[in-house]
Amino acid sequence: MTDNERAITDGQRQRAGVIWDFHRMHHEVRPTDAAIGLGSHDLGVPAFCAELYRAGLFPTLVFSGGPNPTAPERFPRGEAVHFREHALALGVPADAVLLEPGARNTGQNITLSREVLTAAGITPRTVLLVSMPYMERRAYATARKVWPEVEVICASAPLEFDDYLKTIGDEQHVVHQLVGDLQRVIEYPRLGFAIEQHVPEDVHAAYEALIHDGFTSRLLAPGTAM
């Protein structure tokens, strides 16, 4: 794929930025009883987890995730395993990290991580969910549905949209992901996977325009829960 194929137009960038801003929860990051690093294709997640751990924000960190559904070759031994190795290389002690290597979607990330924490004798009242920036809102909505008794704080690497595009290196891929995550925010409540959240009109308009432009590769297939 060439650089031109990976690039997006100025209008698409503007519309994607509207969706990006909506996906960010803008929670105040503060100390919690535990953290969960949600599996993905982005090593920025374990890197930011390591930074937050070193800042003393939580004593226990769970990495969750099996094979990446869109790029299984990136982490052949599964997201959680590679994320843990990356965090250890950045100075997180091994005894602070728990592993959940089976999750295939966000609901499983959270429910299976909860089981891992319970098995370790940890019943948190507050949990920090660390994800890719555009996954914050979906992670929050899912956690509030499947783990309503815990207080959820969402966090991601503090990057602006243009900076994130540069770190990934494939602008079209990021926009496909943004659109797909927004569809899940919209559709998952009626499927019972997440709580309902208001989606502003400008966000809806940007979403429809990007779908019209062909950013559809991460849209849900019938019967899919990811």
mmCIF file of C-alpha atoms in Angstrom:
data_model
loop_
_atom_site.group_PDB
_atom_site.id
_atom_site.type_symbol
_atom_site.label_atom_id
_atom_site.label_comp_id
_atom_site.label_asym_id
_atom_site.label_seq_id
_atom_site.Cartn_x
_atom_site.Cartn_y
_atom_site.Cartn_z
ATOM 1 C CA MET A 1 0.000 0.000 0.000
ATOM 2 C CA THR A 2 1.389 3.404 -0.989
ATOM 3 C CA ASP A 3 1.365 6.585 1.095
ATOM 4 C CA ASN A 4 -1.361 8.008 -1.159
ATOM 5 C CA GLU A 5 -3.551 4.975 -0.545
ATOM 6 C CA ARG A 6 -3.094 5.364 3.193
ATOM 7 C CA ALA A 7 -3.859 9.102 3.184
ATOM 8 C CA ILE A 8 -7.258 10.708 3.757
ATOM 9 C CA THR A 9 -8.666 13.989 2.454
ATOM 10 C CA ASP A 10 -8.862 17.147 4.543
ATOM 11 C CA GLY A 11 -12.634 16.749 4.796
ATOM 12 C CA GLN A 12 -12.341 13.151 5.933
ATOM 13 C CA ARG A 13 -9.719 14.173 8.476
ATOM 14 C CA GLN A 14 -12.040 16.849 9.867
ATOM 15 C CA ARG A 15 -14.973 14.447 10.141
ATOM 16 C CA ALA A 16 -12.809 11.731 11.663
ATOM 17 C CA GLY A 17 -11.552 14.271 14.200
ATOM 18 C CA VAL A 18 -15.127 14.953 15.306
ATOM 19 C CA ILE A 19 -15.613 11.233 15.971
ATOM 20 C CA TRP A 20 -12.199 10.984 17.654
ATOM 21 C CA ASP A 21 -13.141 13.737 20.109
ATOM 22 C CA PHE A 22 -16.425 11.966 20.916
ATOM 23 C CA HIS A 23 -14.688 8.667 21.610
ATOM 24 C CA ARG A 24 -12.438 10.256 24.237
ATOM 25 C CA MET A 25 -14.089 10.255 27.689
ATOM 26 C CA HIS A 26 -11.806 12.944 29.194
ATOM 27 C CA HIS A 27 -11.883 11.296 32.611
ATOM 28 C CA GLU A 28 -9.601 12.599 35.327
ATOM 29 C CA VAL A 29 -7.004 9.887 35.846
ATOM 30 C CA ARG A 30 -6.516 9.147 39.532
ATOM 31 C CA PRO A 31 -5.451 6.188 41.700
ATOM 32 C CA THR A 32 -7.564 3.040 41.380
ATOM 33 C CA ASP A 33 -7.564 -0.439 42.901
ATOM 34 C CA ALA A 34 -6.562 -2.099 39.628
ATOM 35 C CA ALA A 35 -6.085 -1.428 35.940
ATOM 36 C CA ILE A 36 -6.984 -3.405 32.835
ATOM 37 C CA GLY A 37 -5.008 -2.946 29.625
ATOM 38 C CA LEU A 38 -7.416 -3.780 26.824
ATOM 39 C CA GLY A 39 -5.931 -5.781 23.981
ATOM 40 C CA SER A 40 -5.562 -4.206 20.555
ATOM 41 C CA HIS A 41 -3.038 -3.775 17.727
ATOM 42 C CA ASP A 42 -1.453 -0.754 19.476
ATOM 43 C CA LEU A 43 1.610 -1.084 21.735
ATOM 44 C CA GLY A 44 0.826 2.406 22.964
ATOM 45 C CA VAL A 45 -1.580 0.702 25.380
ATOM 46 C CA PRO A 46 0.995 -1.268 27.403
ATOM 47 C CA ALA A 47 3.442 1.636 27.153
ATOM 48 C CA PHE A 48 0.892 3.980 28.741
ATOM 49 C CA CYS A 49 -0.011 1.316 31.323
ATOM 50 C CA ALA A 50 3.648 1.174 32.302
ATOM 51 C CA GLU A 51 3.771 4.950 32.622
ATOM 52 C CA LEU A 52 0.690 4.998 34.842
ATOM 53 C CA TYR A 53 2.000 2.142 36.978
ATOM 54 C CA ARG A 54 5.289 3.956 37.533
ATOM 55 C CA ALA A 55 3.258 7.000 38.590
ATOM 56 C CA GLY A 56 1.707 4.889 41.360
ATOM 57 C CA LEU A 57 -1.853 4.922 40.057
ATOM 58 C CA PHE A 58 -2.599 1.223 40.690
ATOM 59 C CA PRO A 59 -0.898 -1.794 42.315
ATOM 60 C CA THR A 60 -2.184 -4.486 39.940
ATOM 61 C CA LEU A 61 -2.452 -4.551 36.163
ATOM 62 C CA VAL A 62 -4.305 -7.083 34.028
ATOM 63 C CA PHE A 63 -3.521 -7.411 30.337
ATOM 64 C CA SER A 64 -6.396 -8.942 28.420
ATOM 65 C CA GLY A 65 -6.683 -10.227 24.871
ATOM 66 C CA GLY A 66 -6.235 -13.209 22.594
ATOM 67 C CA PRO A 67 -5.280 -13.084 18.908
ATOM 68 C CA ASN A 68 -5.957 -9.700 17.306
ATOM 69 C CA PRO A 69 -8.986 -10.091 15.003
ATOM 70 C CA THR A 70 -7.793 -7.644 12.338
ATOM 71 C CA ALA A 71 -4.031 -8.299 12.449
ATOM 72 C CA PRO A 72 -3.357 -11.718 14.044
ATOM 73 C CA GLU A 73 0.173 -11.743 12.654
ATOM 74 C CA ARG A 74 1.097 -8.658 14.702
ATOM 75 C CA PHE A 75 0.935 -10.493 18.028
ATOM 76 C CA PRO A 76 1.160 -14.203 17.177
ATOM 77 C CA ARG A 77 1.070 -15.286 20.832
ATOM 78 C CA GLY A 78 -1.904 -13.065 21.605
ATOM 79 C CA GLU A 79 -2.346 -9.449 22.615
ATOM 80 C CA ALA A 80 -2.115 -9.958 26.375
ATOM 81 C CA VAL A 81 1.134 -11.925 26.185
ATOM 82 C CA HIS A 82 2.859 -9.340 24.000
ATOM 83 C CA PHE A 83 1.465 -6.430 26.036
ATOM 84 C CA ARG A 84 2.804 -7.988 29.240
ATOM 85 C CA GLU A 85 6.251 -8.452 27.720
ATOM 86 C CA HIS A 86 6.281 -4.847 26.543
ATOM 87 C CA ALA A 87 5.277 -3.560 29.990
ATOM 88 C CA LEU A 88 7.926 -5.674 31.717
ATOM 89 C CA ALA A 89 10.550 -4.288 29.335
ATOM 90 C CA LEU A 90 9.437 -0.808 30.429
ATOM 91 C CA GLY A 91 10.008 -1.579 34.096
ATOM 92 C CA VAL A 92 6.709 -2.936 35.407
ATOM 93 C CA PRO A 93 7.518 -5.776 37.856
ATOM 94 C CA ALA A 94 6.262 -9.214 36.880
ATOM 95 C CA ASP A 95 4.418 -9.713 40.164
ATOM 96 C CA ALA A 96 2.260 -6.652 39.441
ATOM 97 C CA VAL A 97 0.921 -8.070 36.166
ATOM 98 C CA LEU A 98 -1.875 -10.601 35.690
ATOM 99 C CA LEU A 99 -2.632 -12.208 32.344
ATOM 100 C CA GLU A 100 -5.979 -12.843 30.655
ATOM 101 C CA PRO A 101 -5.122 -14.400 27.258
ATOM 102 C CA GLY A 102 -8.522 -15.551 26.006
ATOM 103 C CA ALA A 103 -10.729 -12.521 25.365
ATOM 104 C CA ARG A 104 -11.981 -11.999 21.817
ATOM 105 C CA ASN A 105 -14.054 -8.844 22.347
ATOM 106 C CA THR A 106 -14.406 -5.947 24.762
ATOM 107 C CA GLY A 107 -17.092 -7.593 26.875
ATOM 108 C CA GLN A 108 -14.839 -10.587 27.390
ATOM 109 C CA ASN A 109 -11.864 -8.300 28.098
ATOM 110 C CA ILE A 110 -13.744 -6.948 31.081
ATOM 111 C CA THR A 111 -15.623 -10.004 32.350
ATOM 112 C CA LEU A 112 -12.632 -12.342 32.055
ATOM 113 C CA SER A 113 -10.291 -9.778 33.620
ATOM 114 C CA ARG A 114 -12.717 -9.501 36.508
ATOM 115 C CA GLU A 115 -12.473 -13.277 36.947
ATOM 116 C CA VAL A 116 -8.672 -13.098 36.897
ATOM 117 C CA LEU A 117 -8.721 -10.410 39.575
ATOM 118 C CA THR A 118 -11.169 -12.420 41.690
ATOM 119 C CA ALA A 119 -8.970 -15.511 41.409
ATOM 120 C CA ALA A 120 -6.070 -13.381 42.678
ATOM 121 C CA GLY A 121 -8.148 -12.314 45.683
ATOM 122 C CA ILE A 122 -8.764 -8.790 44.382
ATOM 123 C CA THR A 123 -12.241 -7.244 44.444
ATOM 124 C CA PRO A 124 -11.721 -3.698 43.195
ATOM 125 C CA ARG A 125 -14.088 -0.821 43.819
ATOM 126 C CA THR A 126 -12.382 1.317 41.183
ATOM 127 C CA VAL A 127 -10.865 0.151 37.906
ATOM 128 C CA LEU A 128 -8.821 2.045 35.328
ATOM 129 C CA LEU A 129 -9.469 0.869 31.758
ATOM 130 C CA VAL A 130 -6.527 1.657 29.490
ATOM 131 C CA SER A 131 -7.258 1.409 25.782
ATOM 132 C CA MET A 132 -6.563 2.952 22.417
ATOM 133 C CA PRO A 133 -7.832 6.562 22.415
ATOM 134 C CA TYR A 134 -10.807 5.918 20.153
ATOM 135 C CA MET A 135 -11.882 2.887 22.187
ATOM 136 C CA GLU A 136 -12.455 4.747 25.466
ATOM 137 C CA ARG A 137 -16.186 5.372 25.087
ATOM 138 C CA ARG A 138 -17.012 1.841 23.974
ATOM 139 C CA ALA A 139 -14.920 0.393 26.801
ATOM 140 C CA TYR A 140 -16.727 2.613 29.294
ATOM 141 C CA ALA A 141 -20.191 1.710 27.986
ATOM 142 C CA THR A 142 -19.334 -1.984 28.042
ATOM 143 C CA ALA A 143 -17.933 -1.916 31.573
ATOM 144 C CA ARG A 144 -20.945 -0.047 32.908
ATOM 145 C CA LYS A 145 -23.141 -2.798 31.453
ATOM 146 C CA VAL A 146 -21.222 -5.912 32.475
ATOM 147 C CA TRP A 147 -19.632 -4.654 35.728
ATOM 148 C CA PRO A 148 -22.002 -1.966 37.033
ATOM 149 C CA GLU A 149 -20.888 -2.122 40.666
ATOM 150 C CA VAL A 150 -17.350 -0.932 39.965
ATOM 151 C CA GLU A 151 -16.385 2.685 39.322
ATOM 152 C CA VAL A 152 -14.812 2.908 35.877
ATOM 153 C CA ILE A 153 -12.207 5.447 34.792
ATOM 154 C CA CYS A 154 -11.004 5.399 31.192
ATOM 155 C CA ALA A 155 -7.567 6.440 30.007
ATOM 156 C CA SER A 156 -5.430 6.333 26.890
ATOM 157 C CA ALA A 157 -2.178 7.823 25.679
ATOM 158 C CA PRO A 158 -2.623 11.636 25.635
ATOM 159 C CA LEU A 159 -2.256 12.110 21.878
ATOM 160 C CA GLU A 160 -3.979 14.540 19.558
ATOM 161 C CA PHE A 161 -5.665 13.031 16.508
ATOM 162 C CA ASP A 162 -2.994 14.067 14.011
ATOM 163 C CA ASP A 163 -0.246 12.741 16.277
ATOM 164 C CA TYR A 164 -2.041 9.412 16.625
ATOM 165 C CA LEU A 165 -2.355 9.130 12.849
ATOM 166 C CA LYS A 166 1.414 9.543 12.608
ATOM 167 C CA THR A 167 2.100 6.861 15.223
ATOM 168 C CA ILE A 168 -0.059 4.323 13.374
ATOM 169 C CA GLY A 169 1.161 5.310 9.898
ATOM 170 C CA ASP A 170 -2.026 4.324 8.072
ATOM 171 C CA GLU A 171 -4.647 7.072 8.140
ATOM 172 C CA GLN A 172 -7.321 5.058 6.370
ATOM 173 C CA HIS A 173 -6.979 2.193 8.835
ATOM 174 C CA VAL A 174 -7.541 4.548 11.764
ATOM 175 C CA VAL A 175 -10.657 6.071 10.175
ATOM 176 C CA HIS A 176 -12.113 2.620 9.468
ATOM 177 C CA GLN A 177 -11.556 1.830 13.154
ATOM 178 C CA LEU A 178 -13.121 5.095 14.343
ATOM 179 C CA VAL A 179 -16.247 4.431 12.294
ATOM 180 C CA GLY A 180 -16.492 0.831 13.454
ATOM 181 C CA ASP A 181 -16.186 1.739 17.115
ATOM 182 C CA LEU A 182 -18.858 4.415 16.765
ATOM 183 C CA GLN A 183 -21.222 1.916 15.180
ATOM 184 C CA ARG A 184 -20.720 -0.293 18.223
ATOM 185 C CA VAL A 185 -21.430 2.609 20.585
ATOM 186 C CA ILE A 186 -24.687 3.159 18.692
ATOM 187 C CA GLU A 187 -25.777 -0.449 18.164
ATOM 188 C CA TYR A 188 -24.534 -2.373 21.198
ATOM 189 C CA PRO A 189 -27.072 -1.022 23.727
ATOM 190 C CA ARG A 190 -30.023 -2.564 21.883
ATOM 191 C CA LEU A 191 -28.073 -5.838 21.655
ATOM 192 C CA GLY A 192 -27.524 -5.809 25.417
ATOM 193 C CA PHE A 193 -23.749 -5.367 25.252
ATOM 194 C CA ALA A 194 -23.400 -1.783 26.551
ATOM 195 C CA ILE A 195 -25.223 1.111 28.146
ATOM 196 C CA GLU A 196 -26.967 3.722 25.991
ATOM 197 C CA GLN A 197 -25.061 6.942 25.300
ATOM 198 C CA HIS A 198 -26.192 10.088 23.538
ATOM 199 C CA VAL A 199 -24.479 10.637 20.193
ATOM 200 C CA PRO A 200 -24.546 14.327 19.144
ATOM 201 C CA GLU A 201 -25.877 15.296 15.725
ATOM 202 C CA ASP A 202 -22.506 16.455 14.399
ATOM 203 C CA VAL A 203 -20.963 13.108 15.342
ATOM 204 C CA HIS A 204 -23.788 11.247 13.585
ATOM 205 C CA ALA A 205 -23.332 13.406 10.510
ATOM 206 C CA ALA A 206 -19.580 12.776 10.392
ATOM 207 C CA TYR A 207 -20.210 9.043 10.822
ATOM 208 C CA GLU A 208 -22.720 8.867 7.958
ATOM 209 C CA ALA A 209 -20.448 10.882 5.671
ATOM 210 C CA LEU A 210 -17.465 8.605 6.298
ATOM 211 C CA ILE A 211 -19.574 5.510 5.675
ATOM 212 C CA HIS A 212 -20.673 7.126 2.394
ATOM 213 C CA ASP A 213 -16.961 7.593 1.596
ATOM 214 C CA GLY A 214 -16.392 3.865 2.017
ATOM 215 C CA PHE A 215 -14.937 3.587 5.527
ATOM 216 C CA THR A 216 -16.867 0.400 6.218
ATOM 217 C CA SER A 217 -14.336 -2.382 6.784
ATOM 218 C CA ARG A 218 -14.910 -2.429 10.554
ATOM 219 C CA LEU A 219 -18.704 -2.271 10.426
ATOM 220 C CA LEU A 220 -20.481 -5.132 12.095
ATOM 221 C CA ALA A 221 -21.427 -8.183 10.106
ATOM 222 C CA PRO A 222 -24.846 -9.617 10.993
ATOM 223 C CA GLY A 223 -24.623 -11.559 14.232
ATOM 224 C CA THR A 224 -21.123 -10.293 15.055
ATOM 225 C CA ALA A 225 -20.130 -9.165 18.589
ATOM 226 C CA MET A 226 -16.693 -7.598 18.669
#
